[in-house]
Short mmCIF file of C-alpha atoms in Angstrom, two decimals:
data_model
loop_
_atom_site.label_atom_id
_atom_site.label_comp_id
_atom_site.label_asym_id
_atom_site.label_seq_id
_atom_site.Cartn_x
_atom_site.Cartn_y
_atom_site.Cartn_z
CA MET A 1 31.47 -23.27 -31.89
CA LEU A 2 28.91 -20.35 -32.07
CA ILE A 3 30.35 -19.42 -35.57
CA VAL A 4 30.42 -22.92 -36.85
CA TRP A 5 26.72 -23.27 -35.68
CA SER A 6 25.74 -19.93 -37.26
CA LEU A 7 27.24 -21.23 -40.59
CA GLN A 8 25.43 -24.50 -40.49
CA VAL A 9 21.98 -22.60 -39.90
CA ALA A 10 22.99 -20.32 -42.73
CA GLY A 11 23.19 -23.33 -44.93
CA ILE A 12 26.88 -22.75 -45.73
CA PHE A 13 27.81 -26.51 -45.73
CA GLN A 14 24.78 -27.66 -47.82
CA GLY A 15 25.52 -25.95 -51.30
CA ASP A 16 22.96 -24.26 -53.49
CA LEU A 17 23.48 -20.77 -52.20
CA ILE A 18 24.26 -18.93 -55.33
CA ASN A 19 21.58 -18.04 -58.05
CA GLU A 20 23.91 -18.22 -61.11
CA GLY A 21 21.10 -16.46 -63.16
CA GLY A 22 21.34 -13.36 -61.06
CA TRP A 23 25.05 -12.37 -62.03
CA SER A 24 23.60 -10.55 -65.11
CA LEU A 25 21.56 -8.42 -62.78
CA VAL A 26 24.62 -7.68 -60.60
CA PHE A 27 26.28 -6.62 -63.99
CA ARG A 28 23.76 -4.31 -65.04
CA PHE A 29 23.47 -2.88 -61.65
CA LEU A 30 27.14 -2.04 -61.42
CA VAL A 31 27.31 -0.71 -64.88
CA ALA A 32 24.40 1.62 -64.17
CA ALA A 33 26.71 3.40 -61.66
CA LEU A 34 28.55 4.79 -64.59
CA SER A 35 25.33 6.57 -66.03
CA PRO A 36 22.98 7.62 -63.31
CA GLU A 37 19.71 9.34 -63.74
CA ILE A 38 20.31 13.28 -64.38
CA SER A 39 17.04 14.33 -65.99
CA PRO A 40 15.87 17.60 -64.38
CA ASP A 41 12.66 16.02 -63.20
CA PHE A 42 14.31 13.27 -61.58
CA LEU A 43 16.86 15.32 -59.73
CA LEU A 44 14.13 17.43 -58.51
CA LEU A 45 12.53 14.41 -57.14
CA THR A 46 15.55 13.39 -55.65
CA LEU A 47 16.32 16.61 -53.98
CA ASP A 48 12.72 16.46 -52.46
CA ALA A 49 13.32 13.07 -51.15
CA THR A 50 16.67 14.04 -49.81
CA LEU A 51 15.28 17.11 -47.97
CA LYS A 52 12.37 15.01 -46.62
CA THR A 53 15.07 12.33 -45.22
CA LEU A 54 16.79 15.06 -43.33
CA ALA A 55 13.64 16.56 -42.14
CA TYR A 56 12.41 13.20 -40.71
CA ALA A 57 15.76 12.65 -38.92
CA VAL A 58 16.02 16.00 -37.56
CA CYS A 59 12.41 16.07 -36.23
CA GLY A 60 12.79 12.54 -34.77
CA THR A 61 16.11 13.38 -33.22
CA PHE A 62 14.58 16.42 -31.43
CA PHE A 63 11.89 14.46 -29.71
CA SER A 64 14.29 11.51 -28.91
CA VAL A 65 16.51 14.18 -27.25
CA ALA A 66 13.76 15.43 -25.33
CA ILE A 67 12.56 11.91 -24.29
CA GLY A 68 15.95 10.57 -23.44
CA PHE A 69 17.19 13.74 -21.35
CA VAL A 70 13.79 13.32 -19.05
CA ALA A 71 13.92 9.58 -19.08
CA GLY A 72 17.68 9.44 -18.72
CA VAL A 73 17.63 11.43 -15.50
CA LEU A 74 14.73 9.14 -14.11
CA SER A 75 16.49 6.03 -15.08
CA SER A 76 19.91 7.00 -13.46
CA GLN A 77 20.79 5.36 -10.19
CA VAL A 78 22.53 8.63 -9.09
CA TRP A 79 18.92 10.35 -9.19
CA TRP A 80 17.23 7.97 -7.01
CA LYS A 81 20.32 7.75 -4.61
CA SER A 82 20.06 11.64 -4.38
CA LEU A 83 16.65 11.38 -3.08
CA GLY A 84 17.84 9.58 -0.16
CA LYS A 85 15.19 6.73 -0.54
CA VAL A 86 15.02 3.32 -1.60
CA TYR A 87 15.53 3.56 -5.18
CA LYS A 88 16.00 0.00 -6.65
CA THR A 89 12.33 -0.69 -7.11
CA PRO A 90 11.45 2.49 -9.27
CA TRP A 91 14.84 2.46 -10.92
CA LEU A 92 14.22 -1.10 -12.11
CA ALA A 93 10.55 -0.40 -13.09
CA ILE A 94 11.64 2.62 -15.21
CA ARG A 95 14.69 0.60 -16.82
CA ALA A 96 12.48 -2.13 -17.75
CA THR A 97 9.93 0.12 -19.18
CA LEU A 98 12.44 1.93 -21.57
CA ALA A 99 13.76 -1.56 -22.64
CA ILE A 100 10.58 -2.49 -24.34
CA PRO A 101 10.46 0.43 -27.01
CA ARG A 102 14.23 0.21 -27.49
CA ALA A 103 14.04 -3.36 -28.24
CA ILE A 104 11.34 -2.95 -31.22
CA HIS A 105 12.72 -1.78 -34.42
CA GLU A 106 11.70 1.61 -35.80
CA LEU A 107 10.19 -0.13 -38.75
CA ILE A 108 7.75 -1.98 -36.61
CA TRP A 109 6.85 1.25 -34.91
CA GLY A 110 6.29 2.75 -38.25
CA LEU A 111 3.99 0.00 -39.21
CA PHE A 112 1.95 0.32 -36.00
CA PHE A 113 1.66 3.97 -36.34
CA ILE A 114 0.48 3.87 -39.88
CA ASN A 115 -2.66 1.80 -38.62
CA ILE A 116 -3.11 4.57 -36.18
CA PHE A 117 -2.44 7.79 -38.21
CA GLY A 118 -2.32 6.70 -41.81
CA LEU A 119 0.48 7.50 -44.16
CA ASP A 120 1.15 10.88 -42.46
CA PRO A 121 4.74 12.27 -41.88
CA LEU A 122 3.96 11.95 -38.11
CA VAL A 123 4.51 8.29 -38.49
CA ALA A 124 8.06 8.74 -39.50
CA VAL A 125 8.80 11.40 -36.83
CA LEU A 126 7.25 9.12 -33.87
CA ALA A 127 8.79 5.64 -35.32
CA ILE A 128 12.31 7.43 -34.85
CA ALA A 129 11.53 9.32 -31.64
CA ILE A 130 10.19 6.34 -29.56
CA PRO A 131 12.89 3.68 -29.99
CA PHE A 132 15.68 6.36 -30.21
CA GLY A 133 14.33 8.12 -27.09
CA ALA A 134 14.53 5.09 -25.18
CA MET A 135 18.22 4.44 -26.51
CA THR A 136 19.23 8.04 -25.66
CA ALA A 137 17.72 7.81 -22.19
CA LYS A 138 19.94 4.64 -21.60
CA VAL A 139 23.07 6.24 -22.53
CA PHE A 140 22.39 9.50 -20.75
CA SER A 141 21.53 7.53 -17.59
CA GLU A 142 24.88 5.69 -17.94
CA ILE A 143 26.67 9.15 -18.48
CA LEU A 144 25.05 10.56 -15.45
CA ASP A 145 26.04 7.43 -13.15
CA GLU A 146 29.48 7.71 -14.37
CA THR A 147 30.02 11.45 -13.93
CA PRO A 148 32.03 12.35 -10.68
CA ARG A 149 29.52 12.86 -7.86
CA GLU A 150 31.58 14.82 -5.33
CA PRO A 151 30.06 18.26 -6.26
CA LEU A 152 26.51 16.67 -5.94
CA LEU A 153 27.09 15.20 -2.59
CA ALA A 154 28.34 18.66 -1.23
CA LEU A 155 25.14 20.47 -2.50
CA LEU A 156 23.04 17.63 -0.97
CA ASN A 157 25.04 17.54 2.49
CA ASN A 158 24.36 21.40 2.70
CA GLY A 159 20.52 20.98 2.43
CA VAL A 160 20.21 21.89 -1.42
CA PRO A 161 16.99 20.13 -3.05
CA PRO A 162 18.05 17.14 -5.09
CA LEU A 163 16.67 18.67 -8.45
CA SER A 164 18.49 21.86 -7.88
CA ALA A 165 21.86 20.02 -6.84
CA PHE A 166 21.38 17.74 -9.99
CA VAL A 167 20.83 20.99 -12.36
CA TYR A 168 23.98 22.64 -10.96
CA THR A 169 26.42 19.91 -10.53
CA LEU A 170 25.75 16.63 -12.77
CA ILE A 171 23.91 18.10 -15.63
CA PRO A 172 26.57 20.55 -16.55
CA GLN A 173 29.15 17.85 -16.57
CA ALA A 174 27.20 15.45 -18.39
CA LEU A 175 26.10 17.73 -21.04
CA PRO A 176 29.12 17.83 -23.34
CA ASN A 177 28.81 13.98 -23.61
CA LEU A 178 25.09 14.25 -24.32
CA ILE A 179 25.39 16.80 -26.98
CA SER A 180 28.20 14.66 -28.59
CA TYR A 181 26.02 11.62 -28.52
CA ILE A 182 23.21 13.62 -30.20
CA PHE A 183 25.36 14.00 -33.43
CA TYR A 184 25.90 10.36 -33.35
CA ARG A 185 22.26 9.73 -32.91
CA LEU A 186 21.32 12.23 -36.03
CA GLU A 187 23.40 10.22 -38.16
CA CYS A 188 21.54 7.22 -37.01
CA SER A 189 18.18 8.89 -37.83
CA ILE A 190 19.21 9.52 -41.21
CA ARG A 191 19.77 6.03 -41.89
CA SER A 192 16.58 4.94 -40.26
CA ALA A 193 14.51 7.87 -41.94
CA ALA A 194 15.78 6.02 -45.24
CA VAL A 195 14.68 2.55 -44.06
CA LEU A 196 11.23 3.75 -42.99
CA GLY A 197 10.67 4.80 -46.53
CA ILE A 198 10.18 1.01 -47.36
CA ILE A 199 6.73 1.23 -45.50
CA GLY A 200 5.78 4.30 -47.56
CA ALA A 201 7.13 7.02 -45.45
CA GLY A 202 8.61 8.72 -48.58
CA GLY A 203 12.16 9.90 -48.65
CA LEU A 204 15.08 8.37 -50.29
CA GLY A 205 14.45 4.96 -49.14
CA TYR A 206 11.16 5.01 -50.54
CA GLN A 207 12.53 6.08 -53.90
CA ILE A 208 15.54 3.56 -53.85
CA PHE A 209 12.99 0.71 -52.96
CA LEU A 210 10.57 1.70 -56.04
CA SER A 211 13.44 2.10 -58.40
CA LEU A 212 15.01 -1.35 -57.26
CA GLN A 213 11.58 -3.06 -57.73
CA SER A 214 11.21 -1.73 -61.18
CA LEU A 215 14.92 -2.57 -62.19
CA ARG A 216 15.61 1.21 -62.86
CA TYR A 217 19.12 1.03 -61.56
CA GLU A 218 20.27 4.42 -62.98
CA GLN A 219 17.74 6.16 -60.82
CA VAL A 220 18.85 3.84 -57.93
CA TRP A 221 22.35 5.17 -58.24
CA THR A 222 21.13 8.77 -58.45
CA LEU A 223 19.33 8.29 -55.14
CA MET A 224 22.32 6.50 -53.54
CA PHE A 225 24.64 9.02 -54.26
CA ALA A 226 22.23 11.57 -52.83
CA LEU A 227 22.09 9.38 -49.49
CA LEU A 228 26.01 9.05 -49.68
CA PHE A 229 26.30 12.95 -49.84
CA LEU A 230 23.63 13.37 -47.15
CA SER A 231 25.42 10.95 -44.72
CA GLY A 232 28.92 12.24 -45.79
CA CYS A 233 27.97 15.91 -44.95
CA THR A 234 26.16 14.93 -41.67
CA ASP A 235 29.40 12.93 -40.57
CA PHE A 236 31.72 15.85 -41.72
CA LEU A 237 29.73 18.66 -40.18
CA SER A 238 29.05 16.86 -36.84
CA GLY A 239 32.95 16.21 -36.72
CA LEU A 240 33.68 19.66 -37.34
CA LEU A 241 31.18 20.96 -34.68
CA ARG A 242 32.53 18.67 -32.24
CA GLN A 243 36.07 19.89 -32.83
CA HIS A 244 35.04 23.71 -32.40
CA LEU A 245 32.86 23.06 -29.48
CA LYS A 246 35.54 20.86 -27.80
CA LEU A 247 33.30 18.16 -27.22
CA PRO A 248 34.22 14.41 -26.54
CA ASN A 249 34.12 11.94 -29.48
CA ARG A 250 30.69 10.02 -29.62
CA SER A 251 30.42 6.98 -27.83
CA PRO A 252 27.26 4.88 -27.32
CA THR A 253 28.96 2.47 -25.06
CA PHE A 254 31.13 4.39 -22.71
CA SER A 255 31.33 8.08 -21.57
CA GLN A 256 34.15 10.32 -22.21
CA ARG A 257 35.06 13.29 -20.19
CA PRO A 258 35.61 16.38 -22.43
CA THR A 259 38.97 18.07 -22.74
CA PRO A 260 38.78 21.52 -21.58
CA GLU A 261 41.93 22.84 -22.37
CA VAL A 262 40.69 25.29 -25.00
CA ALA A 263 37.19 26.81 -24.45
CA PRO A 264 35.08 26.90 -27.45
CA SER A 265 34.37 30.10 -29.10
CA SER A 266 31.06 31.86 -27.84
CA HIS A 267 30.42 33.08 -31.32
CA PHE A 268 30.81 29.76 -32.80
CA SER A 269 28.55 28.30 -30.03
CA THR A 270 26.09 31.14 -30.69
CA LEU A 271 26.29 30.45 -34.64
CA SER A 272 25.89 26.73 -34.23
CA LEU A 273 22.72 27.13 -31.91
CA LEU A 274 21.30 29.59 -34.15
CA CYS A 275 21.78 27.08 -37.36
CA ALA A 276 20.36 24.32 -35.33
CA VAL A 277 17.26 26.21 -34.52
CA ILE A 278 16.76 27.21 -38.22
CA LEU A 279 17.33 23.55 -39.39
CA LEU A 280 14.91 22.33 -36.85
CA VAL A 281 12.07 25.01 -37.64
CA PHE A 282 12.81 24.23 -41.53
CA SER A 283 12.49 20.49 -41.08
CA PHE A 284 8.97 20.59 -39.23
CA TRP A 285 7.84 22.96 -41.74
CA TYR A 286 8.96 20.98 -44.70
CA ILE A 287 7.47 17.68 -43.75
CA LYS A 288 4.02 19.24 -42.52
CA ALA A 289 3.18 16.60 -39.92
CA ASP A 290 -0.21 16.86 -38.65
CA PHE A 291 0.15 16.90 -34.82
CA THR A 292 -3.73 17.42 -34.39
CA LYS A 293 -4.04 13.88 -34.94
CA PHE A 294 -3.03 13.00 -31.46
CA TRP A 295 -6.29 14.35 -30.05
CA GLU A 296 -8.68 13.36 -32.88
CA PRO A 297 -11.53 11.04 -31.85
CA ARG A 298 -10.83 8.90 -34.96
CA THR A 299 -7.37 8.19 -33.45
CA ALA A 300 -8.24 6.82 -30.35
CA GLU A 301 -10.85 4.57 -32.16
CA ARG A 302 -8.08 3.29 -34.34
CA LEU A 303 -5.89 2.62 -31.27
CA VAL A 304 -8.59 0.76 -29.61
CA ARG A 305 -9.15 -1.31 -32.61
CA VAL A 306 -5.49 -2.30 -33.01
CA ILE A 307 -5.30 -3.15 -29.37
CA GLN A 308 -8.15 -5.57 -29.88
CA ASP A 309 -6.59 -6.91 -32.74
CA VAL A 310 -3.53 -7.81 -31.21
CA PHE A 311 -4.72 -8.96 -27.90
CA PRO A 312 -4.41 -11.61 -26.65
CA PRO A 313 -1.33 -12.93 -28.40
CA GLN A 314 -1.75 -16.26 -30.16
CA TRP A 315 0.72 -18.91 -28.92
CA ILE A 316 0.61 -21.51 -31.64
CA ASP A 317 3.71 -23.32 -33.51
CA LEU A 318 6.25 -22.59 -30.78
CA HIS A 319 8.47 -25.04 -32.57
CA GLN A 320 8.51 -22.65 -35.74
CA LEU A 321 9.13 -19.59 -33.31
CA LEU A 322 12.02 -21.45 -31.75
CA ALA A 323 13.62 -22.35 -35.17
CA LEU A 324 13.25 -18.81 -36.65
CA SER A 325 14.64 -17.33 -33.20
CA ALA A 326 17.64 -19.61 -33.81
CA GLN A 327 17.91 -18.19 -37.41
CA THR A 328 17.88 -14.71 -36.21
CA LEU A 329 20.38 -15.48 -33.60
CA ALA A 330 22.65 -17.16 -36.01
CA MET A 331 22.21 -14.34 -38.54
CA SER A 332 23.05 -11.60 -36.00
CA ILE A 333 26.27 -13.76 -34.92
CA LEU A 334 27.62 -13.86 -38.66
CA ALA A 335 26.83 -10.34 -39.05
CA MET A 336 28.71 -9.10 -36.11
CA VAL A 337 31.73 -11.51 -36.76
CA GLY A 338 32.03 -10.06 -40.25
CA ALA A 339 31.51 -6.58 -39.10
CA ALA A 340 33.95 -6.93 -36.31
CA VAL A 341 36.86 -8.38 -38.37
CA GLY A 342 36.40 -5.78 -41.07
CA GLY A 343 35.98 -3.11 -38.70
CA ILE A 344 38.97 -3.74 -36.89
CA LEU A 345 41.07 -4.35 -40.09
CA LEU A 346 39.90 -1.01 -41.60
CA SER A 347 39.95 1.22 -38.54
CA PHE A 348 43.65 1.37 -38.46
CA PRO A 349 44.07 2.53 -42.17
CA ALA A 350 41.08 4.98 -41.57
CA ALA A 351 42.51 6.65 -38.37
CA ARG A 352 44.30 9.97 -39.05
CA ARG A 353 47.04 9.62 -36.68
CA ASN A 354 50.13 7.28 -37.10
CA LEU A 355 53.35 7.40 -35.44
CA GLU A 356 55.23 8.83 -38.53
CA ALA A 357 52.92 11.82 -38.90
CA SER A 358 54.60 14.85 -40.00
CA ARG A 359 53.57 18.49 -41.16
CA GLN A 360 56.27 18.46 -43.92
CA PHE A 361 55.15 17.37 -47.47
CA SER A 362 56.39 13.64 -48.47
CA ILE A 363 55.26 11.14 -50.58
CA ASP A 364 54.54 8.92 -47.63
CA ASN A 365 52.14 11.50 -46.03
CA LEU A 366 50.43 11.82 -49.62
CA ILE A 367 50.04 7.88 -49.71
CA SER A 368 48.83 8.07 -46.07
CA LYS A 369 46.09 10.69 -46.77
CA ILE A 370 44.97 8.83 -50.11
CA ARG A 371 44.75 5.65 -47.79
CA ILE A 372 42.74 7.35 -45.30
CA GLY A 373 40.48 9.09 -47.71
CA ILE A 374 39.72 5.91 -49.60
CA THR A 375 39.23 3.87 -46.54
CA ARG A 376 36.91 6.41 -44.90
CA PHE A 377 34.87 6.56 -48.22
CA LEU A 378 34.54 2.78 -48.21
CA LEU A 379 33.20 2.78 -44.50
CA LEU A 380 31.05 5.83 -45.23
CA VAL A 381 29.30 3.82 -48.25
CA ALA A 382 29.08 0.87 -46.05
CA ARG A 383 27.07 2.60 -43.24
CA ALA A 384 25.03 5.05 -45.33
CA VAL A 385 23.22 2.39 -47.35
CA PRO A 386 20.50 0.97 -45.42
CA GLU A 387 20.61 -2.82 -44.38
CA PRO A 388 17.51 -3.81 -46.48
CA ILE A 389 18.93 -2.08 -49.55
CA TRP A 390 22.12 -4.18 -49.17
CA ALA A 391 19.95 -7.39 -48.60
CA LEU A 392 17.94 -6.58 -51.64
CA ILE A 393 21.28 -6.14 -53.87
CA PHE A 394 22.58 -9.53 -52.31
CA LEU A 395 19.30 -11.20 -53.08
CA PHE A 396 20.29 -10.89 -56.75
CA VAL A 397 22.83 -13.73 -56.57
CA LEU A 398 21.92 -15.59 -53.41
CA PHE A 399 18.93 -17.47 -52.72
CA PRO A 400 16.47 -16.18 -49.99
CA GLY A 401 17.74 -17.02 -46.47
CA ILE A 402 19.65 -15.62 -43.42
CA LEU A 403 22.84 -15.79 -45.60
CA PRO A 404 22.18 -12.36 -47.61
CA GLY A 405 20.58 -10.89 -44.25
CA ALA A 406 23.78 -11.50 -42.56
CA ILE A 407 26.04 -9.97 -45.23
CA ALA A 408 23.78 -7.17 -45.36
CA LEU A 409 23.99 -6.45 -41.79
CA ALA A 410 27.49 -7.08 -41.61
CA LEU A 411 28.44 -4.42 -44.39
CA HIS A 412 26.21 -1.84 -42.60
CA ASN A 413 27.67 -2.42 -39.16
CA LEU A 414 31.01 -2.68 -40.59
CA GLY A 415 30.89 0.87 -41.70
CA ILE A 416 29.64 2.09 -38.19
CA ILE A 417 32.05 -0.05 -36.29
CA GLY A 418 35.09 0.84 -38.49
CA ARG A 419 34.20 4.58 -38.02
CA LEU A 420 33.85 4.37 -34.37
CA MET A 421 36.94 2.14 -34.01
CA ALA A 422 39.03 4.56 -36.13
CA GLU A 423 38.13 7.41 -33.57
CA VAL A 424 39.44 5.13 -30.65
CA VAL A 425 42.67 4.69 -32.61
CA GLU A 426 42.91 8.60 -33.08
CA ASN A 427 42.41 9.03 -29.41
CA LEU A 428 45.30 7.08 -28.16
CA ASP A 429 47.64 8.33 -25.88
CA ARG A 430 50.81 8.47 -27.98
CA ARG A 431 53.30 8.81 -25.09
CA PRO A 432 53.49 5.02 -24.24
CA LEU A 433 53.91 4.03 -27.99
CA LEU A 434 56.59 6.70 -28.61
CA SER A 435 58.27 5.28 -25.33
CA LEU A 436 58.26 1.62 -26.75
CA LYS A 437 59.48 3.22 -30.28
CA ALA A 438 62.45 5.03 -28.37
CA LEU A 439 63.35 1.72 -26.74
CA GLY A 440 63.97 0.18 -30.10
CA GLY A 441 60.68 -1.33 -30.63
CA SER A 442 59.67 -2.10 -34.24
CA ASN A 443 56.32 -1.04 -35.59
CA SER A 444 54.86 -4.53 -35.36
CA GLN A 445 56.01 -4.66 -31.78
CA VAL A 446 54.51 -1.26 -30.88
CA PHE A 447 51.30 -2.34 -32.58
CA LEU A 448 51.18 -5.76 -30.63
CA TYR A 449 52.26 -4.29 -27.18
CA GLY A 450 51.21 -0.90 -27.32
CA VAL A 451 48.15 -0.05 -29.72
CA LEU A 452 46.28 -3.31 -29.56
CA PRO A 453 46.08 -3.74 -25.68
CA ALA A 454 44.75 0.03 -25.43
CA THR A 455 42.36 -0.29 -28.27
CA PHE A 456 40.75 -3.96 -27.88
CA PRO A 457 38.72 -3.31 -24.86
CA HIS A 458 36.91 -0.34 -26.36
CA PHE A 459 36.72 -2.43 -29.80
CA LEU A 460 35.08 -5.17 -27.91
CA ALA A 461 32.66 -2.69 -25.93
CA TYR A 462 31.36 -1.29 -29.52
CA ILE A 463 31.07 -4.92 -30.87
CA LEU A 464 28.82 -5.88 -28.05
CA TYR A 465 26.92 -2.58 -28.25
CA ARG A 466 26.19 -3.24 -32.07
CA TRP A 467 25.25 -6.83 -31.34
CA GLU A 468 22.23 -5.49 -29.46
CA VAL A 469 21.32 -3.19 -32.35
CA CYS A 470 22.12 -5.91 -34.87
CA ILE A 471 19.37 -8.10 -33.20
CA ARG A 472 16.66 -5.52 -33.81
CA ALA A 473 17.90 -4.89 -37.35
CA THR A 474 17.37 -8.62 -38.40
CA VAL A 475 13.51 -7.59 -38.66
CA ILE A 476 14.11 -5.14 -41.46
CA VAL A 477 16.34 -7.51 -43.60
CA GLY A 478 13.61 -10.31 -43.01
CA LEU A 479 11.06 -7.99 -44.32
CA VAL A 480 12.63 -8.13 -47.80
CA GLY A 481 13.20 -12.09 -47.60
CA ALA A 482 16.41 -12.71 -45.71
CA GLY A 483 14.81 -14.93 -43.21
CA GLY A 484 14.50 -15.30 -39.51
CA LEU A 485 11.56 -13.85 -37.56
CA GLY A 486 11.43 -10.97 -39.86
CA ARG A 487 10.23 -13.08 -42.67
CA LEU A 488 7.54 -14.41 -40.36
CA LEU A 489 6.52 -10.89 -39.24
CA THR A 490 6.14 -10.04 -43.12
CA GLU A 491 3.96 -12.97 -43.54
CA GLN A 492 1.75 -12.22 -40.50
CA LEU A 493 1.46 -8.51 -41.71
CA SER A 494 0.39 -9.61 -45.28
CA SER A 495 -2.36 -11.94 -43.84
CA PHE A 496 -3.38 -9.49 -41.13
CA ASP A 497 -2.73 -12.00 -38.35
CA TYR A 498 -2.07 -9.46 -35.75
CA LYS A 499 -2.34 -11.81 -32.76
CA GLY A 500 0.39 -13.98 -34.25
CA LEU A 501 2.58 -10.84 -34.85
CA LEU A 502 2.15 -9.68 -31.35
CA THR A 503 3.35 -13.27 -30.51
CA THR A 504 6.49 -12.97 -32.64
CA LEU A 505 7.23 -9.54 -31.55
CA ILE A 506 7.23 -10.84 -27.80
CA VAL A 507 9.80 -13.53 -28.81
CA LEU A 508 11.85 -11.03 -30.58
CA ILE A 509 11.71 -8.69 -27.62
CA GLY A 510 12.78 -11.72 -25.39
CA LEU A 511 15.56 -12.47 -27.52
CA THR A 512 16.72 -8.93 -27.53
CA PHE A 513 16.72 -8.77 -23.86
CA VAL A 514 18.75 -12.06 -23.49
CA ILE A 515 21.38 -10.51 -25.79
CA ASP A 516 21.21 -7.04 -24.00
CA LEU A 517 21.84 -8.91 -20.66
CA ILE A 518 24.75 -10.81 -21.94
CA SER A 519 26.61 -8.01 -23.66
CA GLY A 520 25.77 -5.60 -20.62
CA ASN A 521 27.53 -8.00 -18.28
CA LEU A 522 30.43 -8.39 -20.67
CA ARG A 523 30.78 -4.65 -21.22
CA GLU A 524 30.55 -4.01 -17.43
CA ALA A 525 33.51 -6.63 -16.88
CA LEU A 526 35.57 -4.58 -19.37
CA ARG A 527 35.05 -1.25 -17.33
#
């Protein structure tokens, strides 16, 4: 019923969805991929934009991890229980406080900080650090709450202070999961850094947006290839580091315990840490963010002015807000249904493990490797291109509305969900599957009775998690004309209606909280 309702809201049953005149632009756009701009000047511009996007992501991830580590401990139930006091009230207060920055998209944070700091690289760093810090805190608190507590309780019963007991027991156990999640968060930060370019923060997203607006499709493809290369290298290197450091696979929805059969090489760990420090120092040096603006008197004056402009919120035209909220919800439902179906279908051919795997060369193995490579490349393209860029492309042939936004969100989330689901398939315990095979089960029976029941709970957990993220992302596709509350936010920003903007954000945050509550309860039931 929800899917049919969402299709009705999107106007599927009303016709007049396709702009026939846009097909020529689509053809020009696709043909331009065969001749990307490779002039020396533009390649230098692309290199600078690529390094700037990477630097924004690294600096933003650094601060988000620092925020997430501290806030994750304070928002975990086990921390307050270890104090031996009534923990419910402060725990709920901290969790509720962290939910607010998590519910607001980094693009909105970027627009807010532009009014405070101007067009400074500090804007992009803070816009990534604050919402991602709140997300990291939520994940880390869940990891801590699911970590075995026997060592902690033993130290507490022997009179060890709670902080010391925490540092020597739970933190070392949870740290591998946190480090693994940092790699995942860095990949997300690269995509967010590209998105922030739309508001003038610079980097690849900014250049892609300018080239699209001026219809210079050859330049667009050069920049998109650079974005694909950056995302692909990050994905490959993070996977390589997790493998060598014996870390559990990334998981934003449930913690996994590392497999400590083989200890990671100390030399490799030292080298990895050194490279991380060098990359961090380079990133701060390259973007040259002016952190002195934090304590400038002018910053405080601008902050006071912004607060005066947005408060109190202006509660008018609630009917329009409800209608646009329905569009936003419908857009997210259509996006997640498309991403879920596509992710499940592509996750199995993208997984590296299968029952017939063999070390010997054969045509079947060669075909399997080609299939895996093509599928993973498609997933990489889908998730590397930011949602607003996908939306702008589909607006060539689709009239403005929630349908191009839903398709853009579906494609982007398909790449993320498909990749995460493929890791679930790769990590399956093969012994039950081999037993079914030995008992005479066909490949289809092994899949239906062995693979699907073992993977589906994890698949559903990922889908619910991405649904929460998708609600936030409806804002950025709305900013490029894809409908929903994001379109209203664009109009309010352009008309400097800050009181109305705050009202729309409150409605969006409320909608996000409802989805977060529903998906959280469903995920809890799956555990």
